Amino acid sequence: MKLFDRDLSWLSFNYRVLMEAMDTEVPLLERLRFIAIYSSNLDEFFRVRVANIRSIKEIDKKKINKRIDFNAKTLLEDIHSEVNVQLNEYGAALKNIIDAFREKEYVICMHTDDIPDSLNPQLLHYFKTKVLAYLRPIEILKNEPLFLDNQAIYLAIQLRNGRSFVVNIPTQHLSRFSSYTEGGKTYYVFLDDAIRLHFDILFPKNEVESAHAIKLNKDSDLQIDDEFEGNLVRKIEKQIQKRNLGIPSRFLFDSEMNTKFISKLTEKLGLAPEDMIKGGRYHNLNDFFQINIKDEGLTYPNNSPVSVPALEASRSIFQSIEIQDRLLHFPYQSYDYVLQFFNEAATDPEVEEINVTFYRMAKDSIIAEALISAAKNGKKVSVFMEVKARFDEENNLIWARKMRVAGVKIIYSLPGLKVHAKVALVKKNDIMYGFFGTGNLNEKTSEIYCDHGLLSTDPNMTRELSEVFQHLLTKYTPPPFKHLIVSQFGAIEAFIAKIDREISHAEEGKEARIIIKINNLQEPRLIQKLYEAANKGVDVKLIIRSICCLIPNKQLQVKRIVDRYLEHGRVFYFHNDGSQEIFLGSSDWMNRNLHRRIEVCFPVLEDRMKQEILTILKFQWQDDVKGVWLSDTLENQRPNSQKKVRAQVDTFNYLKDQYG
C-alpha cells in the first residue's frame, strides 16, 4: 500500500495556510497573521520533525539498517526542496501584504530606508532608554566556542577592523515592533532596525561593515531515555532546562551575507550543509502577531457567540444537564458554559468529587482556579496532568504544583503513554455529570479552535468515563468498553468493526456511508480499511485538515479546510443501515494517538444533536470557499463549484437559527 510521507503531507498543509496569506479576499491584517502562523508552524517543524529525522540520519550505521539512513537523507532533501519553493512564494506574499498596508497609510518598515528621518529622535531615545539595556554583543574569537540560544534571533556583524560579533535582538524583553505616527501615517519599526540605526553607540570608534540576521533552530523534543525508571517529572524538568542544548536542525541566515562569513559561522556552530537555509532580512516573522491595528476594515468581523437559551435561563447548569444532554460547538457557542460547569462544581455543597484530565492548559486557567477552590471547599479533586505535552510541559508543571499545594490530588504522565483525552467527571449525590470534548480544557484556545463538547448525565457513558479515571488514577484494568471508544482498549478494532459493517451493507446492496473528519490521518490499518470500503462501494468522505498519508483517488476524496478558526474537532459518522452512529472525540487516526496515547471518543445519542453534527459536516464537505481537494500529488486544488459555501460562516448562521 503506497502512502504519502507524513512530513511532506504536513508541508502541503502549511502551504494551504500560506494560501490564506496570498488570498486578497482575506482581510489584510488577517493575511499578515497567516504569514505569522506559517512562520511559526515551519519553525516548530524544524525544531521537532526535522531534528528527529536528522537524529535518525546521524545514528551509527552499525546500529540501524542502511536503508533507513538512506531514506532519512532523501527525505531531508525532499523537505528542503519543498520548503525552498514555499519560501519564495512566502516572500512574494509578504511583499504584497506590506505594499497593501502602505496604500492604507500603515508602513511596516522592511528596511531602515523606509524609516523617515523625522523619527530618528524618537528612535534614539527608545534605543538609549530601553533597547541598550538588553544588548549583549559576543565577539567571535578563533579559539573560543560560540553558543546561540534556540530560536533566538541575532545580528551577525563584521567591523571594518576585521573583528566580528553576534548581537542578540532582545525580543524576550521588548516588543519586536515599535510604532510611531508621522505625517498621517503609522510606522512600524523592527527592533532589529532600532539596533542597526545605532551601531555607532554600540560600537564606538568602530565602523560596521555588514550586519545580517541569523537564527539557529535546535532539536526541541524532550529526550527521556527511560520513562519507566526513576522520577519522570524530575527527568522532564531537567530536559526542559536542556532544550536550549539540542542539536542544530536549521540555521537561517540573510541571503545577502557573504559566503566567507557564513563559512566562519558554520564552522563555529558545527553545522552541516543541510542545516543552512537562506532567508530574508528578518527572521521570526511569527512576531507579526504583535502588530494589532485598530481598524475594522482590516480584520474579520466580530462574531458574538450564539447563546443556548436553556443554559442561560437555568440558575444551575447541573439541573439543565439533568433535563437534557447539552452539545456545544466552539467557538460558535460560548465556552463560558464549560467554565460555569467547573465553577458550580467547585461551590455546590452536594458535589463530592471532581476528576479532570489536562493536556494543554491556559496560562491563566479559570478551570484550574475553580479546581483549587473546590479542593479548599473540601471536595475530593483529582487531576491527571499530562506533563509530556510538547512545549506546554513547563506551564502544566506550574499549574500542577499550584493545585497540589491547594490539596488537589495530582497524577502525572504514564510511562510510555500520553493522556490526550479531554474529559471531566463530577459526582454529586447519586448522579455523575460528564464533560466529553474534542479539544483541550483551555478557555483561550477555545476562542480560535473549532471543537465540540458534550455535557451529559448518560449513565452508560459516565459509568465508563469513571472507569477511565479509575485506570488513570489507580492503574485499574477496566472491562471492555461498550459505549465509549478508548485508545489502548480496542479503539482500532472498534473503528475497523464499524467500517466492516458499512462494507457488509454495501455488499448487500444497502446504503453505506462513512464520514471521517479529523486533523491527521496516518494509521495504516485504518487507511487500508478506508481504501477497501471505498472500493467495495461505501460512500467515504474524508475531511482532513493537516497530515494525510492516504493518497486520494476517484473513489476516495479528501477535503482540507483552512479558515479563520482552526478546524480541530474529530467526528466519526457511520450510516449503519439508517441507524446512524456518530462519535466525537480527542483522537486523530495517527499512530501516536491510537498506539501511544489514551484518547476518549464518545457517542452522540440524541437525534437533534446528530442532525446538528450532520449539518455542520455537510457545510464542510461542500465548502468551496475555504475548502480545497487534496490531490494525489499533495497539491491543494480549489473546487470548480461556485456555490460559495463557507463552512464556518454557514455554521454560525445555522446555529443562530437553531438557538435564536
PDB file of C-alpha atoms in Angstrom, residues 438 485 495 498 513-521 526 569-575 580-589 594 600-604 613-614 617:
ATOM      1  CA  THR A 438     -12.698  17.115  21.230  1.00  0.00           C
ATOM      2  CA  ILE A 485     -14.122   4.162  22.292  1.00  0.00           C
ATOM      3  CA  PHE A 495     -13.308   1.554  14.281  1.00  0.00           C
ATOM      4  CA  LYS A 498     -17.700  -0.158  12.149  1.00  0.00           C
ATOM      5  CA  ARG A 513     -21.682   5.783   4.133  1.00  0.00           C
ATOM      6  CA  ILE A 514     -18.716   6.892   6.248  1.00  0.00           C
ATOM      7  CA  ILE A 515     -17.645  10.465   7.050  1.00  0.00           C
ATOM      8  CA  ILE A 516     -14.399  10.962   8.944  1.00  0.00           C
ATOM      9  CA  LYS A 517     -13.412  14.480   9.997  1.00  0.00           C
ATOM     10  CA  ILE A 518     -10.063  14.623  11.814  1.00  0.00           C
ATOM     11  CA  ASN A 519      -6.873  16.649  11.927  1.00  0.00           C
ATOM     12  CA  ASN A 520      -4.443  13.918  10.858  1.00  0.00           C
ATOM     13  CA  LEU A 521      -4.658  10.507   9.155  1.00  0.00           C
ATOM     14  CA  LEU A 526      -7.363   2.184   9.183  1.00  0.00           C
ATOM     15  CA  GLY A 569     -12.917  18.669  16.098  1.00  0.00           C
ATOM     16  CA  ARG A 570     -12.843  14.930  15.400  1.00  0.00           C
ATOM     17  CA  VAL A 571     -16.066  13.416  14.055  1.00  0.00           C
ATOM     18  CA  PHE A 572     -16.751   9.807  13.023  1.00  0.00           C
ATOM     19  CA  TYR A 573     -20.008   9.067  11.175  1.00  0.00           C
ATOM     20  CA  PHE A 574     -21.293   5.621  10.147  1.00  0.00           C
ATOM     21  CA  HIS A 575     -24.644   5.233   8.326  1.00  0.00           C
ATOM     22  CA  GLN A 580     -26.828   6.419  12.216  1.00  0.00           C
ATOM     23  CA  GLU A 581     -23.877   6.376  14.601  1.00  0.00           C
ATOM     24  CA  ILE A 582     -21.834   9.482  15.329  1.00  0.00           C
ATOM     25  CA  PHE A 583     -18.821   9.585  17.601  1.00  0.00           C
ATOM     26  CA  LEU A 584     -16.849  12.668  18.629  1.00  0.00           C
ATOM     27  CA  GLY A 585     -13.547  12.614  20.450  1.00  0.00           C
ATOM     28  CA  SER A 586      -9.969  13.630  21.066  1.00  0.00           C
ATOM     29  CA  SER A 587      -8.325  11.083  18.786  1.00  0.00           C
ATOM     30  CA  ASP A 588      -6.888  11.582  15.344  1.00  0.00           C
ATOM     31  CA  TRP A 589      -6.109   8.496  13.313  1.00  0.00           C
ATOM     32  CA  LEU A 594      -4.019   5.122  18.669  1.00  0.00           C
ATOM     33  CA  VAL A 600     -11.659   9.035  24.552  1.00  0.00           C
ATOM     34  CA  CYS A 601     -14.270   9.085  21.782  1.00  0.00           C
ATOM     35  CA  PHE A 602     -17.933   9.293  22.755  1.00  0.00           C
ATOM     36  CA  PRO A 603     -21.279   8.725  21.020  1.00  0.00           C
ATOM     37  CA  VAL A 604     -23.810  11.390  20.113  1.00  0.00           C
ATOM     38  CA  ILE A 613     -23.321  17.452  13.535  1.00  0.00           C
ATOM     39  CA  LEU A 614     -24.503  16.211  10.131  1.00  0.00           C
ATOM     40  CA  LEU A 617     -20.340  18.154   8.214  1.00  0.00           C
TER      41      LEU A 617
END
